[in-house]
Coordinates of C-alpha atoms and ligand atoms in Angstrom, one line a residue:
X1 CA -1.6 -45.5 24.0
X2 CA -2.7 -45.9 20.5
X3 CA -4.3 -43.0 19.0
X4 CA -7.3 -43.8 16.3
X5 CA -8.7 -41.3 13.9
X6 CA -11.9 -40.8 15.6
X7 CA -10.0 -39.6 18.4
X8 CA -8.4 -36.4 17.1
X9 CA -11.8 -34.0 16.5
X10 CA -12.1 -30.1 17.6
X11 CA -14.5 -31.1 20.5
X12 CA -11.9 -32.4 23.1
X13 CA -9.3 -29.6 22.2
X14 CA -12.0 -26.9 21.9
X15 CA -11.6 -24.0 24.9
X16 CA -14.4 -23.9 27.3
X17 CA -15.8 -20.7 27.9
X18 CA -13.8 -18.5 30.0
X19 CA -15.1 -15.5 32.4
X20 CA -12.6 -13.1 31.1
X21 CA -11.8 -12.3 27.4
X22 CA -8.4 -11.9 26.2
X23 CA -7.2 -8.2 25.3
X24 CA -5.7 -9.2 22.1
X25 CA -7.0 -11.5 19.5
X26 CA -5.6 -14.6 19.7
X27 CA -4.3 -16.3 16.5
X28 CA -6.8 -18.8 14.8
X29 CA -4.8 -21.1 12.8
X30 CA -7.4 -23.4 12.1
X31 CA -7.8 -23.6 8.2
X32 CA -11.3 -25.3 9.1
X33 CA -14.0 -25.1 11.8
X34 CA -16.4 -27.9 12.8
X35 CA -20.2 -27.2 11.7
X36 CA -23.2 -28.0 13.4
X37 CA -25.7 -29.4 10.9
X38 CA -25.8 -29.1 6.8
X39 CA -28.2 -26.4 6.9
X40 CA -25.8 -24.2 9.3
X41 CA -22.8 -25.0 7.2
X42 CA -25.0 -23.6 4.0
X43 CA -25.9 -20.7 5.8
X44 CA -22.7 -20.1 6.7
X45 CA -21.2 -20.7 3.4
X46 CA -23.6 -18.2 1.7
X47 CA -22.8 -15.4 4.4
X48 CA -26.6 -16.0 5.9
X49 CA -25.3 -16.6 9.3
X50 CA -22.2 -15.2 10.6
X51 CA -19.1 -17.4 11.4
X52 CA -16.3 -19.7 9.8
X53 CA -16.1 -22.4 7.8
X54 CA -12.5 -22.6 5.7
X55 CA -10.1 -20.2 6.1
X56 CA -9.1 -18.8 2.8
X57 CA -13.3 -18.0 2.8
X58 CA -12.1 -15.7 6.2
X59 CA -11.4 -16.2 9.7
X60 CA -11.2 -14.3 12.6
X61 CA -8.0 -12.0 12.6
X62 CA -8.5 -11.1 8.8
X63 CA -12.0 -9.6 10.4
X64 CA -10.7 -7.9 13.1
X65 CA -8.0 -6.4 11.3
X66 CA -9.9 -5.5 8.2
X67 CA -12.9 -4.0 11.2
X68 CA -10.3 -1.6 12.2
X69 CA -8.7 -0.6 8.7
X70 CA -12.8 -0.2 7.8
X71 CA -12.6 2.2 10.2
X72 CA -9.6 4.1 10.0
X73 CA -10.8 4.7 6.1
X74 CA -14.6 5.6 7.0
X75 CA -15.5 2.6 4.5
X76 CA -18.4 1.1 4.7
X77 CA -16.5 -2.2 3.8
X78 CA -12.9 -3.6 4.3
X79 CA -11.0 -6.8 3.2
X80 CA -7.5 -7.9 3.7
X81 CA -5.7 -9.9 0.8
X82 CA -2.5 -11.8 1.1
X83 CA -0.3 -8.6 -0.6
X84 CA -0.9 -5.4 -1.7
X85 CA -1.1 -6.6 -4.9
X86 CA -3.8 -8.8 -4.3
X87 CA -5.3 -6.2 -3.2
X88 CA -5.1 -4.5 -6.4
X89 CA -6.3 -7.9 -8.1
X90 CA -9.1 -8.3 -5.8
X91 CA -10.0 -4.4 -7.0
X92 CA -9.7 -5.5 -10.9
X93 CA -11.2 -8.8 -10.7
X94 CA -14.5 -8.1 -8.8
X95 CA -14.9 -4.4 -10.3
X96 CA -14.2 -5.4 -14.1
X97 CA -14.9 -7.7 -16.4
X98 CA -13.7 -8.4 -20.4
X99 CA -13.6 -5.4 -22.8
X100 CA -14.0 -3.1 -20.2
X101 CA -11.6 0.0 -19.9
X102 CA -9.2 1.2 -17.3
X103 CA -7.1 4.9 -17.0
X104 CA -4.3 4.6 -14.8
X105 CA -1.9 7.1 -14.0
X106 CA 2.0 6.4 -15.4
X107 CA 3.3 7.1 -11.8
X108 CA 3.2 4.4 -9.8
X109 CA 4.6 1.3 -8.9
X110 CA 6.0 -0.8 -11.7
X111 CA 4.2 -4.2 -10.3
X112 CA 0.7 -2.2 -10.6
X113 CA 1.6 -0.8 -13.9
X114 CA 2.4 -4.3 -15.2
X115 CA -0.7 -6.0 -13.6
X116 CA -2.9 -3.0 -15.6
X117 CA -1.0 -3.1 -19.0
X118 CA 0.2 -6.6 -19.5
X119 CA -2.1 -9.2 -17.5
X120 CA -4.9 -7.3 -17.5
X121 CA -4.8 -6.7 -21.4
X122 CA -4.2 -10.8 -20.9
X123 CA -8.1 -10.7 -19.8
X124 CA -9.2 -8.4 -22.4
X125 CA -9.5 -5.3 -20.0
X126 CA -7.7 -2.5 -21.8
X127 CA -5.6 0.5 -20.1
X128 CA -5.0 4.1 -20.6
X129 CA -1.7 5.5 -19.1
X130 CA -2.0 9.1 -18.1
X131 CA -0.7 12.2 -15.9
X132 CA -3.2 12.1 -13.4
X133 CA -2.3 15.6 -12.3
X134 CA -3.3 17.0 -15.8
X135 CA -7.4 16.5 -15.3
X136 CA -8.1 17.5 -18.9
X137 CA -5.5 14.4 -20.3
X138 CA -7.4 12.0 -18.0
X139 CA -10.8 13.2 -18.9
X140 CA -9.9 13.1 -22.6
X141 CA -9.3 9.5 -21.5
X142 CA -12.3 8.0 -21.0
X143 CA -14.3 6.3 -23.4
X144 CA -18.0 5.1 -23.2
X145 CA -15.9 1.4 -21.8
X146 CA -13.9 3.5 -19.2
X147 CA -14.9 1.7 -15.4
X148 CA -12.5 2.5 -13.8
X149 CA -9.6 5.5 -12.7
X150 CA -6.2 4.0 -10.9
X151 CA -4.3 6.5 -9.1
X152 CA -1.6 6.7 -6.2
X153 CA -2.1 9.6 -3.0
X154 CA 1.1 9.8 -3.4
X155 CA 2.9 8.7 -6.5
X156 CA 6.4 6.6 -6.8
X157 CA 9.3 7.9 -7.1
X158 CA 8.9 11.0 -7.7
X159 CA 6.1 11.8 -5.0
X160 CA 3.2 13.5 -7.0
X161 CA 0.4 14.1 -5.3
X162 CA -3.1 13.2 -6.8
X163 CA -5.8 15.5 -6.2
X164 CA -8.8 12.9 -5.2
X165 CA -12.0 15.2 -4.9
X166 CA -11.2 16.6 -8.5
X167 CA -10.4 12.9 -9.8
X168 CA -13.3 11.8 -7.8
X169 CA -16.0 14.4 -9.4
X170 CA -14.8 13.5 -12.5
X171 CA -15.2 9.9 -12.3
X172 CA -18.8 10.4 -10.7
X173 CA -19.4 12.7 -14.0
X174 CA -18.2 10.0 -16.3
X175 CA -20.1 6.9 -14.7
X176 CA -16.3 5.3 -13.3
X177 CA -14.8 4.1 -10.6
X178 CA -12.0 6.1 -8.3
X179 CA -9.3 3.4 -6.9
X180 CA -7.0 5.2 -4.9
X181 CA -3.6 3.3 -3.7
X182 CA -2.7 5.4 -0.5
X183 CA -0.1 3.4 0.3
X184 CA 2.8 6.5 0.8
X185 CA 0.2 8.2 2.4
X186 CA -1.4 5.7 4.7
X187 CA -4.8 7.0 6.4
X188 CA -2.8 8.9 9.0
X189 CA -2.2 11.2 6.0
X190 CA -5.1 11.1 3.7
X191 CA -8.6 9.4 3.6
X192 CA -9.6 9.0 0.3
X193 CA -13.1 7.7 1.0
X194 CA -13.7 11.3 2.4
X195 CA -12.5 12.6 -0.2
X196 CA -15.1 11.0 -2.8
X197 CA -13.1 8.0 -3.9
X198 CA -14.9 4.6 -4.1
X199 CA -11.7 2.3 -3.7
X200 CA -9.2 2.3 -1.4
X201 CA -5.9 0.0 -1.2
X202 CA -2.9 0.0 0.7
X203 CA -0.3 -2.5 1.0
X204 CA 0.1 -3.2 4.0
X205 CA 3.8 -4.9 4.3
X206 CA 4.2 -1.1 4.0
X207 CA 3.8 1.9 6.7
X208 CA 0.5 0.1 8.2
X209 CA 2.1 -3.5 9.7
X210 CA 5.9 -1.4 9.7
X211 CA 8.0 -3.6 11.0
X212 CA 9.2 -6.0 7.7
X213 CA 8.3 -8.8 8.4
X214 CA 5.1 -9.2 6.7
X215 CA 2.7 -9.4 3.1
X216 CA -0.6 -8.1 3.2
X217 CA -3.0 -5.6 1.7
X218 CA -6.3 -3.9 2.1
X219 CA -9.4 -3.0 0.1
X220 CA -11.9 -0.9 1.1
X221 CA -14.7 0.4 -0.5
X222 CA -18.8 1.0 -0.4
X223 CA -21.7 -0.9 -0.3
X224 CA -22.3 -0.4 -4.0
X225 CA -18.5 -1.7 -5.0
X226 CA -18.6 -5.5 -3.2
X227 CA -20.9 -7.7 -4.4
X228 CA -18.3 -9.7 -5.8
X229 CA -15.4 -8.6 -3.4
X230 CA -15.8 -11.9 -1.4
X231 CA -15.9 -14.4 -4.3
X232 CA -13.6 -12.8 -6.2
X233 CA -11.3 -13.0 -3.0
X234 CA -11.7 -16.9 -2.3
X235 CA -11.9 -18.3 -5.5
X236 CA -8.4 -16.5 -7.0
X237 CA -7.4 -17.6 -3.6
X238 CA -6.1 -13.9 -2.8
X239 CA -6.6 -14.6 1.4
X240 CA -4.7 -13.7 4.1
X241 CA -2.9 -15.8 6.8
X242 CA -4.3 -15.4 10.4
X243 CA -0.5 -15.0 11.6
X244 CA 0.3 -12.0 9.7
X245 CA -3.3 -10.4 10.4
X246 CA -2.4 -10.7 13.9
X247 CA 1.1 -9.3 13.5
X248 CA -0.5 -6.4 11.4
X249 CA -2.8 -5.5 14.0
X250 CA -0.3 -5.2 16.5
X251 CA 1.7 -2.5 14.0
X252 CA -1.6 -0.9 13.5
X253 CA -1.4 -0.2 17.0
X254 CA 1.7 2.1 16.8
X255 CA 1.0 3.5 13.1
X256 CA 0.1 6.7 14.3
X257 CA 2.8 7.6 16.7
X258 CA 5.6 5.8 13.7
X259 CA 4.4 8.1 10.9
X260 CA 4.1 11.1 12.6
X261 CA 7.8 10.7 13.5
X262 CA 8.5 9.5 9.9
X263 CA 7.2 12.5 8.3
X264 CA 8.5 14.5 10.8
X265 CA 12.3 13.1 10.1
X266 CA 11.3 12.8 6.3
X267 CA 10.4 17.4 6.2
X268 CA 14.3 17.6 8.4
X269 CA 16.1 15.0 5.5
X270 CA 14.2 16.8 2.6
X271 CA 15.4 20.6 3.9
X272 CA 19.0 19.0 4.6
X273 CA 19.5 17.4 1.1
X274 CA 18.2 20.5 -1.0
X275 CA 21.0 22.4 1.1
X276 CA 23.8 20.1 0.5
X277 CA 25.9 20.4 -2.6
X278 CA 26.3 17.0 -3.7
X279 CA 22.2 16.7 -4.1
X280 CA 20.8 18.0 -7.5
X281 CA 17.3 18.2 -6.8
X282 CA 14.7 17.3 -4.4
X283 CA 11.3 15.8 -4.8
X284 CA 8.6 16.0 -1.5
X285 CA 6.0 17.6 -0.9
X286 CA 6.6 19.3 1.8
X287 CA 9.1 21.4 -0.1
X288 CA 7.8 24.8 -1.5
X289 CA 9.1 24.4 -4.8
X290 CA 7.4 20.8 -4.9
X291 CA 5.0 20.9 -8.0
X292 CA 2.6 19.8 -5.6
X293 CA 3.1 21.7 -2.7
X294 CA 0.0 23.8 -2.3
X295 CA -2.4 20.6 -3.2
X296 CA -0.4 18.2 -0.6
X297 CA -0.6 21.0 2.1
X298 CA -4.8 21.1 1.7
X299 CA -5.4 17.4 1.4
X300 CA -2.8 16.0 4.1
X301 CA -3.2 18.4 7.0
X302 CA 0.1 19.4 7.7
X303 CA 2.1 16.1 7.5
X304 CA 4.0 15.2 3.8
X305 CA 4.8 11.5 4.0
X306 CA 7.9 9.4 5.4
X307 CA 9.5 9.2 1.4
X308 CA 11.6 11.5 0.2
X309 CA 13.0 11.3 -3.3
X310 CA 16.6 12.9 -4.5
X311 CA 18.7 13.3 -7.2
X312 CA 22.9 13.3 -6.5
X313 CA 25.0 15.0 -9.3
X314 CA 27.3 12.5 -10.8
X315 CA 24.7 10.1 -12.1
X316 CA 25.4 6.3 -11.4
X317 CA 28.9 6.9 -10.4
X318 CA 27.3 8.8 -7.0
X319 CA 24.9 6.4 -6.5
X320 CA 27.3 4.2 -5.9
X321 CA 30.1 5.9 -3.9
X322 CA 26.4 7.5 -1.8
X323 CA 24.7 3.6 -1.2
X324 CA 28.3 2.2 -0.5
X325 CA 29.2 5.4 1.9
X326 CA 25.5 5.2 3.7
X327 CA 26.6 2.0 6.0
X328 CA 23.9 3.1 8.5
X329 CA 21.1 2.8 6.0
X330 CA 20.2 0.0 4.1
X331 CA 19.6 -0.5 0.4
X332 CA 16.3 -2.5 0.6
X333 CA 13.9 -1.7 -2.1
X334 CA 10.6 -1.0 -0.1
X335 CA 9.6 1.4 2.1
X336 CA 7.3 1.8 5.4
X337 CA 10.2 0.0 7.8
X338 CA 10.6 1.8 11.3
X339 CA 14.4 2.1 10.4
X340 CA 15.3 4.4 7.4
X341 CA 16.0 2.5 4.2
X342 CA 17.1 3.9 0.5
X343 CA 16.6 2.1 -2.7
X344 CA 17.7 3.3 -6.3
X345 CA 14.7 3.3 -8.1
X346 CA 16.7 2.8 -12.1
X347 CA 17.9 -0.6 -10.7
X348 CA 14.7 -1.9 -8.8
X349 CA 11.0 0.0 -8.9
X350 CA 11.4 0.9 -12.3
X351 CA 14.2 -1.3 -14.3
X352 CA 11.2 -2.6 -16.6
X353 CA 11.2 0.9 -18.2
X354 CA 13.3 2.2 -21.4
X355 CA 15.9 4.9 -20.2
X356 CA 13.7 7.2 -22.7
X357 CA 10.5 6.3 -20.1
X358 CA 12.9 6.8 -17.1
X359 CA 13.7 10.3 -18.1
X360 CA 9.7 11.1 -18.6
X361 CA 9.3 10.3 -14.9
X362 CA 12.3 12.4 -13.8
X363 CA 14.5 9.3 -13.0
X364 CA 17.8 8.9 -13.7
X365 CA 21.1 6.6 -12.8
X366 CA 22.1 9.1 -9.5
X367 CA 18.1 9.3 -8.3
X368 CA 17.6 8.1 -4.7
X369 CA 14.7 7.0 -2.7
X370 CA 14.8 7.3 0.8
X371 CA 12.2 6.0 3.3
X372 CA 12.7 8.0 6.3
X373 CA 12.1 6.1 10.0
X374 CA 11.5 6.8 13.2
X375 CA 15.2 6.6 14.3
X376 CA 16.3 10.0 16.4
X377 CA 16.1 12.7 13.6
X378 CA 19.7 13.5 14.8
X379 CA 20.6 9.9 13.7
X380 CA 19.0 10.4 10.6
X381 CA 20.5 13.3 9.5
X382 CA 24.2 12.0 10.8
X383 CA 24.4 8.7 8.7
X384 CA 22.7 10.5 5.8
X385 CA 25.3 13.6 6.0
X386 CA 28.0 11.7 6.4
X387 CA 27.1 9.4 3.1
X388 CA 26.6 12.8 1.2
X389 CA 30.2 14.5 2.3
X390 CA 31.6 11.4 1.1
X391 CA 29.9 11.2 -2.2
X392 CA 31.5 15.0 -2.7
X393 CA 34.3 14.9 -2.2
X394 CA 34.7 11.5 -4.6
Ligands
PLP1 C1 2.6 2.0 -3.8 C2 2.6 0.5 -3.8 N1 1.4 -0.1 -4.0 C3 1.4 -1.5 -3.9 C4 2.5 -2.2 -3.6 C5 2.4 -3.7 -3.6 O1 2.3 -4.1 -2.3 P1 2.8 -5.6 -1.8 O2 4.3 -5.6 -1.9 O3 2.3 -5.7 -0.4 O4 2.2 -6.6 -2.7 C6 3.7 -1.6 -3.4 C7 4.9 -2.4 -3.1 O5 6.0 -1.8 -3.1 C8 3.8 -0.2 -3.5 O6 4.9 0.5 -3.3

């Protein structure tokens, strides 16, 4: 049988109605869905009517999985981007515009710090690096073009925690906007929207999805901060694909449960490296003598994140014998997997910096970042002992 043209439309293949629903959303790949008339497709099109049209303008698993997210944040809107970092372009794009002014704090990832120094100043959007945890630096700031703060919960590498209701009553003092990246802390941890912040990202391929195997981010944010959040997102093309949507909704399901274990873990690792004597130094927040101890233990409710963050003695030479000697961890430079990773923040996160930069942020050749999983803490602390006693007695 020959099959013409006019014989492949949506109608013959479309479901009928069925009595029961499915308990999981099913995947939509359709990348376009059959209107009815012109003036349904317009209303459609301009958001009068609710529904699809083209996918990259939404479709149904980006919706469920950003309805969810919404939630989780208490946001009174939600949108999911193909990355995290179109997440943090969606956030620039539809909240800025040329010769405005940004202040970003110098902790955080080295993608974000790029996208705010170089391409943004690309658009005429200028930038302000600061220590977010000195309020009277980033106050001293602002100036009269000032839109926006950037700031991590919790900052990379060295785990610095922001403290959002101050940053937040000072941006509503100044006239800016707060955009929080909560990506280390995931909402489990922190809500920044509670906590007076306007913006809200995380990268999903992180803690939220879990599993790595997957790009995706999320914006949320108020009524008063999207106006142009859904242009912005389909034009720049910045969309999601249905497939990873659906597989982030299913590691939504177990976030929870993964990053209470995590942190858990992550407070046992911390406490066993500041003992051992090959480690230096330790950053997390969970620690006492963490700079930000007494802030992190307020604004997460007991729990202190899944990263922890350590210096060996020996410099690069420790690194090495520790990340050859660690054959039960891997050296994948991310974080938010359900098995416990490292990565060596000089040669990855932050190789775009000078050595002099480096040394500002408390990094040097024998740092080590360690994204604790949900692995029996027993397991954990075995393959990461073992690596250490090795490293020593090099
Ligand atoms: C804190 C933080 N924000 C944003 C991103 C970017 O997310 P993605 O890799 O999903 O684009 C990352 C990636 O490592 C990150 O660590």
């Amino acid at each position: 049988m020959t099959i013409r043209p006019d014989d492949i439309g949506p109608r013959p293949d479309a479901p009928r109605p069925q009595p029961t629903q499915p308990l999981v959303t099913p995947i939509y790949t359709a990348s376009v869905w059959a209107c009815e008339s012109p003036d349904q497709a317009r209303q459609l099109l301009e958001g009068t009517l609710d529904g699809y049209v083209y996918q990259r303008d939404g479709h149904p698993n980006a919706d469920v999985l950003a309805e969810k997210c919404r939630e989780l944040h208490g946001a009174e809107r939600a949108a999911i981007t193909s990355s995290g970092m179109a997440a943090m372009s969606l956030a620039l794009l539809s909240q800025l515009a040329q010769g405005d002014h940004v202040v970003a704090s110098n902790q955080m990832y080295g993608r974000t710090l790029q996208l705010l120094t170089v391409e943004a100043a690309r658009l005429g959007i200028g930038c302000t690096l600061v220590d977010a945890a000195n309020l009277d630096q980033v106050a001293k700031s602002f100036t009269t073009r000032t839109r926006l703060l950037v700031v991590e919960t919790i900052a990379n590498p060295l785990l610095r925690v922001a403290d959002i209701a101050a940053l937040a009553e000072l941006c509503g003092r100044k006239g800016a906007l707060l955009l929080v990246d909560n990506t280390f802390a995931t909402p489990v941890l922190c809500r920044p929207i509670e906590l007076g912040a306007d913006l809200v990202l995380e990268s999903i391929s992180k803690f939220i999805n879990g599993h790595s195997d997957v790009m995706l981010g999320l914006l949320c944010g108020g009524e008063n901060t999207w106006e142009r959040v859904p242009q912005v997102l389909s034009a720049w093309g910045l969309a999601s694909s249905p497939f990873d949507c659906y597989l982030s909704a299913r590691g939504l399901a177990t976030m929870h449960l993964r990053v209470d274990r995590a942190c858990s873990n992550a407070r046992q690792v911390a406490e066993m490296l500041a003992a051992h004597a090959a480690v230096e130094h330790v950053d997390y927040p969970g620690l006492p003598d963490h700079p930000d101890h007494k802030l992190a233990t307020r604004q997460f409710d007991g729990r202190f994140g899944a990263v922890v963050t350590f210096r060996l003695l020996g410099g690069l030479a420790a690194a090495e014998s520790f990340i050859k000697a660690a054959r039960r961890i891997p050296f994948c430079p991310s974080l938010g997997e359900v098995s416990t990773t490292l990565s060596h923040p000089e040669s990855t996160s932050h190789r775009g910096l000078t050595p002099h930069e480096r040394k500002a942020l408390g990094i040097d050749a024998g740092t080590i970042r360690l994204s604790v999983g949900v692995e029996s803490s027993d397991f954990v602390l075995d393959a990461l002992g073992e690596a250490l006693d090795w490293t020593k007695s090099r």
